XYZ file of C-alpha atoms in Angstrom:
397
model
C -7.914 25.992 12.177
C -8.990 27.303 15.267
C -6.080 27.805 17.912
C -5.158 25.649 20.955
C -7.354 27.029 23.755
C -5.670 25.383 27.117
C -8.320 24.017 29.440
C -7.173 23.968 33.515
C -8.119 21.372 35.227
C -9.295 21.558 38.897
C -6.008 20.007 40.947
C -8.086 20.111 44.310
C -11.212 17.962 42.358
C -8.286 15.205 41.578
C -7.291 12.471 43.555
C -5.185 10.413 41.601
C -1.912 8.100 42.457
C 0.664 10.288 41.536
C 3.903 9.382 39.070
C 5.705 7.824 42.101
C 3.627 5.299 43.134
C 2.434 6.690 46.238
C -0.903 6.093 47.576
C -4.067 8.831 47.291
C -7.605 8.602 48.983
C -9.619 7.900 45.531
C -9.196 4.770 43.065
C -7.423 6.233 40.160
C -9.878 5.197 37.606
C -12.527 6.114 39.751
C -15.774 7.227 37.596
C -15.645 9.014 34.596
C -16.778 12.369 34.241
C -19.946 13.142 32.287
C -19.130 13.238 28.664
C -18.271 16.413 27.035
C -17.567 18.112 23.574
C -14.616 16.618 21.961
C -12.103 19.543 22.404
C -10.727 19.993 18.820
C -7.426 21.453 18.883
C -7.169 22.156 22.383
C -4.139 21.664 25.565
C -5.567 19.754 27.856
C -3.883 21.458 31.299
C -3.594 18.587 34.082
C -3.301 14.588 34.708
C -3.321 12.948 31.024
C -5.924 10.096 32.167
C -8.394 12.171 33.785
C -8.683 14.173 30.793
C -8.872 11.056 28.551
C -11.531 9.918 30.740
C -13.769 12.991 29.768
C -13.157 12.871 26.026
C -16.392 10.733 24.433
C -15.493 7.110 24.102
C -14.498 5.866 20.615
C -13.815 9.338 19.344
C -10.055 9.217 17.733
C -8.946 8.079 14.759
C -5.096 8.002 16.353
C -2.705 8.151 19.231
C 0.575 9.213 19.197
C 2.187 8.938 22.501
C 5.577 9.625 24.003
C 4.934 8.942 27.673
C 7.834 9.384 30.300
C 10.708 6.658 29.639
C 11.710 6.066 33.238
C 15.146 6.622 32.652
C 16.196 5.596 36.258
C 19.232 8.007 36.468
C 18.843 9.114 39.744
C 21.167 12.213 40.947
C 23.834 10.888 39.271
C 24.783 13.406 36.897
C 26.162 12.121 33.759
C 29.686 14.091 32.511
C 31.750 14.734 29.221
C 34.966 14.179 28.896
C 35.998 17.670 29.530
C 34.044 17.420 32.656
C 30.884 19.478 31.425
C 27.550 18.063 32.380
C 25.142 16.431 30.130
C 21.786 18.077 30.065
C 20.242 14.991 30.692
C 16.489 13.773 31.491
C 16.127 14.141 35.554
C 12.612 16.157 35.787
C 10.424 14.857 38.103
C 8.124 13.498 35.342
C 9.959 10.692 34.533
C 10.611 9.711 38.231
C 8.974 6.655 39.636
C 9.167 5.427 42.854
C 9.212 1.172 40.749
C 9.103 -0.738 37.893
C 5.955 -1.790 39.167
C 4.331 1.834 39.825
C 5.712 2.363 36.105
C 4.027 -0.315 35.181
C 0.444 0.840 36.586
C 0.532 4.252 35.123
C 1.372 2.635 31.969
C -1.898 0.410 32.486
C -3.683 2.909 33.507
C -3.309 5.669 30.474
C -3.395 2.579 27.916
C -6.664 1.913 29.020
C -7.263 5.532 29.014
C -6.428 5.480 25.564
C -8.153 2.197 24.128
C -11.339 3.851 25.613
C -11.309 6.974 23.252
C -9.992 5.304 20.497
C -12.522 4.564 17.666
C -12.678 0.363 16.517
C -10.058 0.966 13.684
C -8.093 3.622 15.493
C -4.293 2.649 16.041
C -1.615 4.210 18.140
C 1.632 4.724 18.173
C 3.808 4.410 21.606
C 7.744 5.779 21.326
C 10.439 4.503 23.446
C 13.718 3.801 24.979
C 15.128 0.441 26.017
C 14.502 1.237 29.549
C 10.923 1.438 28.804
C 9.377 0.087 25.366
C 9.150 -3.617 26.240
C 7.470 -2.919 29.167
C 5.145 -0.957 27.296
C 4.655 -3.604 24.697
C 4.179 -6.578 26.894
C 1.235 -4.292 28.783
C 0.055 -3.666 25.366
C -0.888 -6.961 24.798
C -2.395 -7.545 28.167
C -4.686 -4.875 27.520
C -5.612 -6.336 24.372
C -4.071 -4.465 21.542
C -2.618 -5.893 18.560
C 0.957 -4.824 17.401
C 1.306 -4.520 13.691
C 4.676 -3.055 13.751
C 7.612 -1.952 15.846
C 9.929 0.811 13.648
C 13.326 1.564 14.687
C 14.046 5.013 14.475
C 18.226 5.159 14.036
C 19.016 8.524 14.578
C 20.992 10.097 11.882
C 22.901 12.009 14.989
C 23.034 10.467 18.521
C 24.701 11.417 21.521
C 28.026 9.344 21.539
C 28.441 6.716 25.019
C 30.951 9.028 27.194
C 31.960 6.293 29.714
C 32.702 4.035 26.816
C 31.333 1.040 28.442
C 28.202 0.007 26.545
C 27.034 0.230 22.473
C 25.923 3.981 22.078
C 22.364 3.976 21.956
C 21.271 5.187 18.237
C 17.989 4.610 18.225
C 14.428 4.364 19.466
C 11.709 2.203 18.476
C 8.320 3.237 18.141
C 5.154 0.284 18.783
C 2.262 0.838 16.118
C -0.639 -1.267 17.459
C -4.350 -1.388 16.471
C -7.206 -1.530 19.020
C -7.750 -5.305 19.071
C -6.842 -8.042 16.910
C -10.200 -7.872 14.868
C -9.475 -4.015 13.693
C -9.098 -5.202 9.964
C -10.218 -1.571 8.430
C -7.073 0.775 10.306
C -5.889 3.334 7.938
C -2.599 2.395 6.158
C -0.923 4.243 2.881
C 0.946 1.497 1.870
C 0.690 3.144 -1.710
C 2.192 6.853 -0.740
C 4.969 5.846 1.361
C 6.169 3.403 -1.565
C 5.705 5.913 -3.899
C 7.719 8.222 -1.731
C 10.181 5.918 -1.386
C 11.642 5.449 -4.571
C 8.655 2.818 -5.280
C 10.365 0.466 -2.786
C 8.289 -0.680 0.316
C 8.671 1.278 3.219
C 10.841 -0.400 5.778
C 10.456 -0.628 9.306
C 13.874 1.420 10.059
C 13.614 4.851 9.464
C 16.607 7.308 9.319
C 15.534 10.185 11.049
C 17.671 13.020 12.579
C 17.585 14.229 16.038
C 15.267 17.318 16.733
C 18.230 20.507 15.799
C 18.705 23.934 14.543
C 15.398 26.387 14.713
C 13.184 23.130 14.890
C 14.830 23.035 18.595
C 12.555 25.098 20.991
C 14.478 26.987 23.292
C 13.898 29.470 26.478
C 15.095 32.998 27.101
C 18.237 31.247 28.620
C 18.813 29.254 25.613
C 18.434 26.044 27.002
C 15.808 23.509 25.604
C 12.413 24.260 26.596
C 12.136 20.072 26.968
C 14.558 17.237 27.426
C 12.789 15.046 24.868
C 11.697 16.928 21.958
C 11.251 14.778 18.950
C 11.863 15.893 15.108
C 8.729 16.752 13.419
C 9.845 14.154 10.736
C 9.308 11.532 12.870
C 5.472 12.486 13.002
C 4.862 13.696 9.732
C 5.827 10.290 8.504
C 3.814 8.336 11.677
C 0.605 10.733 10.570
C 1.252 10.445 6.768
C 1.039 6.810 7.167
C -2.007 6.172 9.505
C -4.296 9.106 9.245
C -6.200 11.437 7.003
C -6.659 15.082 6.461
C -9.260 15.351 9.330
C -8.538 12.538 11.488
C -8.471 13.460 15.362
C -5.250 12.231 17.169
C -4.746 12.611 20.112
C -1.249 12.808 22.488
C -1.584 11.907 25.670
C 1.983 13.508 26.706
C 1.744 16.715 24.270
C 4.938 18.177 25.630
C 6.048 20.946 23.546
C 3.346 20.277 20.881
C 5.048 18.446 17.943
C 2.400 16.585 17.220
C 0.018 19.290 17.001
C 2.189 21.208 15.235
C 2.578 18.649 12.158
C -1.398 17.752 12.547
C -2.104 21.432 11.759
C 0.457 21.436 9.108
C -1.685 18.226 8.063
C -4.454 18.590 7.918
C -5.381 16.473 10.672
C -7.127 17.757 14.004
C -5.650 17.235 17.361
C -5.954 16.468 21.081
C -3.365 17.219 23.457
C -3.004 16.121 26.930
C -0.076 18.085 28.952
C 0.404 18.098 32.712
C 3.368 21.135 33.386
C 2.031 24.833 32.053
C 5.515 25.654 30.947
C 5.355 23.175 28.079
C 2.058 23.979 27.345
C 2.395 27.774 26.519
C 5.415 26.963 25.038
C 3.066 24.663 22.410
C 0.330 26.574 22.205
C 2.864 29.284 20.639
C 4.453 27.058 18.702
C 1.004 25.379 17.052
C -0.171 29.232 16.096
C 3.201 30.074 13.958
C 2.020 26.752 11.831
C 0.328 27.350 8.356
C -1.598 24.504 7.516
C -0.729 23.123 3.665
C -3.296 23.518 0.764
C -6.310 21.293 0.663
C -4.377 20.547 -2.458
C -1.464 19.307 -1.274
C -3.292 17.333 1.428
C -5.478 15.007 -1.163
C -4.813 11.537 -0.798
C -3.833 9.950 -3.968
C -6.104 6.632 -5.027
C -4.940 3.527 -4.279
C -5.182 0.565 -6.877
C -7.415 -1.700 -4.024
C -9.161 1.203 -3.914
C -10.319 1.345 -7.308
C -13.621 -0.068 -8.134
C -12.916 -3.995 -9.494
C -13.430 -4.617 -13.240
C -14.065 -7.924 -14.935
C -12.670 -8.678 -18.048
C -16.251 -9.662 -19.245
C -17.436 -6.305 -18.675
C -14.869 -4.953 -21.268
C -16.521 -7.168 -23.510
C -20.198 -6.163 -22.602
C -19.153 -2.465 -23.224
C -18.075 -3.354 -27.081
C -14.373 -2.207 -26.351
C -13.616 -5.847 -27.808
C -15.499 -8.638 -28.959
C -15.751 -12.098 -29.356
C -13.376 -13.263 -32.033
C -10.970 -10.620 -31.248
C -7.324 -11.465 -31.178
C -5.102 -10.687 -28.471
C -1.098 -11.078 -28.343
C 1.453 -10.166 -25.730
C 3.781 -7.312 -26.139
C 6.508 -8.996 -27.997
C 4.029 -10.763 -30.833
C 4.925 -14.450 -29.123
C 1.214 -15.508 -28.124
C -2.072 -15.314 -29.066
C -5.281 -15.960 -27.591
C -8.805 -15.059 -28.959
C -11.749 -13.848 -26.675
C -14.615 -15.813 -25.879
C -18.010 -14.263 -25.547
C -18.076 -15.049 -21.732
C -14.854 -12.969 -20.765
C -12.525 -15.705 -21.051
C -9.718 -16.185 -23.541
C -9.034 -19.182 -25.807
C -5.322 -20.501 -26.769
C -6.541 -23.906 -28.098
C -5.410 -26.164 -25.769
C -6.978 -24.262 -23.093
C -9.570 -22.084 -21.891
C -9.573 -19.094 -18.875
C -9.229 -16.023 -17.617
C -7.106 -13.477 -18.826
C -4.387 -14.198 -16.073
C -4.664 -17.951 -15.911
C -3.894 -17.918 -19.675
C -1.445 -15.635 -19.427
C 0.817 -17.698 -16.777
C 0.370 -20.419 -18.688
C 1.301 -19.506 -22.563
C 4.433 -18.476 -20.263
C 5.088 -21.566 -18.245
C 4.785 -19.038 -15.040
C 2.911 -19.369 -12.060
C 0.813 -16.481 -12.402
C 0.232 -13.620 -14.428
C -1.223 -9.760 -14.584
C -3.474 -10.610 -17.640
C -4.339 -6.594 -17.822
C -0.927 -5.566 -18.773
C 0.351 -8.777 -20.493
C -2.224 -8.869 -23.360
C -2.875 -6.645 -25.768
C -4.986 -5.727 -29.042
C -3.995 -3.933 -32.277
C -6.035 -1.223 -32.841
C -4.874 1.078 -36.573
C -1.660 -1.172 -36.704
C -1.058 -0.009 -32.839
C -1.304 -2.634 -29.904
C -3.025 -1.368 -27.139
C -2.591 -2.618 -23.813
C -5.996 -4.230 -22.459
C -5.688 -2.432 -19.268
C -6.205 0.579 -21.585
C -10.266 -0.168 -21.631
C -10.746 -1.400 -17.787
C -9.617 2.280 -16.983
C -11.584 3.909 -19.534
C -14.941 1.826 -17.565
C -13.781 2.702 -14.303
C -13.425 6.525 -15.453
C -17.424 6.027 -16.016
C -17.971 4.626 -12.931
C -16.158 7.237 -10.652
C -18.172 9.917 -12.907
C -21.340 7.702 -11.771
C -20.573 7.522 -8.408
């Protein structure tokens, strides 16, 4: 993968509202630029929504952003105990002069985003509680739909010093599509349960705090940003909503964690970044990454993926016949198959499932893995012969 080549933009060709709300002499979603290459794996230098607005409309499969939280903390500074000073957020980036200027930057690179974003793209916002249900409510205004909010509890939070409210141990991230009719988003419902002990993965994740060597830090030693987040946190974000190859783009790159786990990925990336410091600092960081085997990247089949079987073409293909006795596991039932795919029990007549629930007195019923025939003295599970016929058609297809 090619490395992160960092594109300037022109500060004197921009005249934007700034971060703290105060007025310029041009709208700031004034016309948008002539369409240009999509910049694969590139640091976009300058103001996040100008350089959304010259990316090609409906060109990302994803959006992971982390946009200033508006902390609101003023020049208060914010002690220990032992009277030594929290390195807390106060840069100038996540100053705003309102909630309502907040409110129309948040608009603003939202609708930035929704542009660029392909019909089946989703995104991913990440916030605080000083900022995410603002974020969500202009979400919906815009017209996205939220499938999810995740609460990230952090394995490791800074403890409440004053001692006067909950200690905040957690974040929660928004995943929304582009509009209520997005049916076709990308979702591996089937990896993250199987990498979570075949249980459904929930929407709080256990995550810890960005530490240790994964912690970029300056000559000084101090943290090259405020607001770093654990690579974790996106590999499991990507994992779940993209593929190896998928563009996503981050609007507020910062020190490039997000194209630092796409690369690892497999995925391709966009990054929008408005102070130089962070960006050099990413573009660093992005070429120590080597990118995992093409192996290691395939995404496993998913049983709605697989092509869809009918019971009657098992029949067709002569792997049973008519006449042919089936039983469940256990020897309790039997049913005999019926030259049109369904089974017979005597006092009834269906499919393979609709016989099955009911030889049972249940509801319903997987009639691939319930019924079975003997084969040498053997019972063979049905299900045996639909994979055998879909084996033939993936070699078809």
């Amino acid at each position: 993968m090619a490395s992160p080549r960092t594109v300037v933009a022109d500060a004197a060709a921009r005249k934007l509202v700034s971060r703290t709300g105060r007025a310029s002499s041009a709208p700031r979603l004034g016309l948008v630029p002539a369409v240009q290459r999509l910049p694969l794996d590139e640091i976009l230098v300058g103001d996040c929504i100008e350089a959304m607005n010259r990316l090609p409309a409906s060109s990302v499969d994803c959006v992971f952003a982390d946009p200033p939280y508006n902390l609101q903390l003023g020049d208060a500074s914010l002690m220990r105990p032992d009277q030594s000073r929290v390195d807390a957020v106060d840069d100038d980036w996540d100053k705003f002069a309102s909630f309502a200027s907040y409110d129309s930057f948040t608009r603003d690179w939202l609708t930035a985003c929704r542009r660029v974003m392909k019909p089946n793209a989703t995104l991913w916002v990440i916030g605080s509680y000083h900022n995410i249900f603002r974020v969500g409510s202009a979400l919906q205004d815009l017209g996205f739909w939220i499938l999810n909010d995740i609460v990230w509890r952090k394995a490791n939070p800074m403890p409440n010093f004053r001692g006067k409210r909950f200690t905040n141990a957690h974040e929660t991230l928004i995943w929304a599509s582009r509009s209520a009719e997005s049916k076709g988003y990308t979702f591996h419902y089937d990896a993250l349960k199987g990498g979570n002990e075949d249980l459904q993965m929930r929407s709080d994740w256990f995550i810890p705090l960005c530490t240790g060597d994964e912690r970029l830090k300056g000559a000084d030693g101090n943290k090259v940003h405020p607001t770093q987040k654990p690579e974790a946190l996106l590999a499991r974000t990507l994992l779940s909503a993209t593929n190896p190859g998928d563009v996503v783009l981050d609007p507020f790159f910062g020190t490039g964690t997000t194209g630092a786990v796409a690369k690892l990925l497999g995925r391709r990336f966009i990054g929008c970044e408005r102070e130089e410091v962070y960006a050099e600092a990413a573009r660093r960081r992005i070429d120590a990454v080597v990118p995992l085997s093409r192996a290691a990247l395939l995404v496993a089949p998913t049983k709605r993926a697989e092509p869809r079987v009918p019971f009657l073409s098992v029949v067709e293909a002569g792997h049973l016949k008519a006449g042919d006795v089936l039983t469940d596991e256990r020897r309790r039932f039997k049913a005999t198959v019926r030259p049109d795919g369904q089974l017979d029990v005597g006092v009834a007549i269906g499919s393979i499932h609709k016989v099955g629930a009911l030889v049972q007195g249940l509801p319903a019923c997987n009639g691939w893995t319930f019924w079975h025939a003997e084969r040498a003295g053997k019972l063979v599970v049905i299900d045996t012969y639909r994979a055998k016929l879909r084996a033939v058609m993936g070699a078809a297809g």
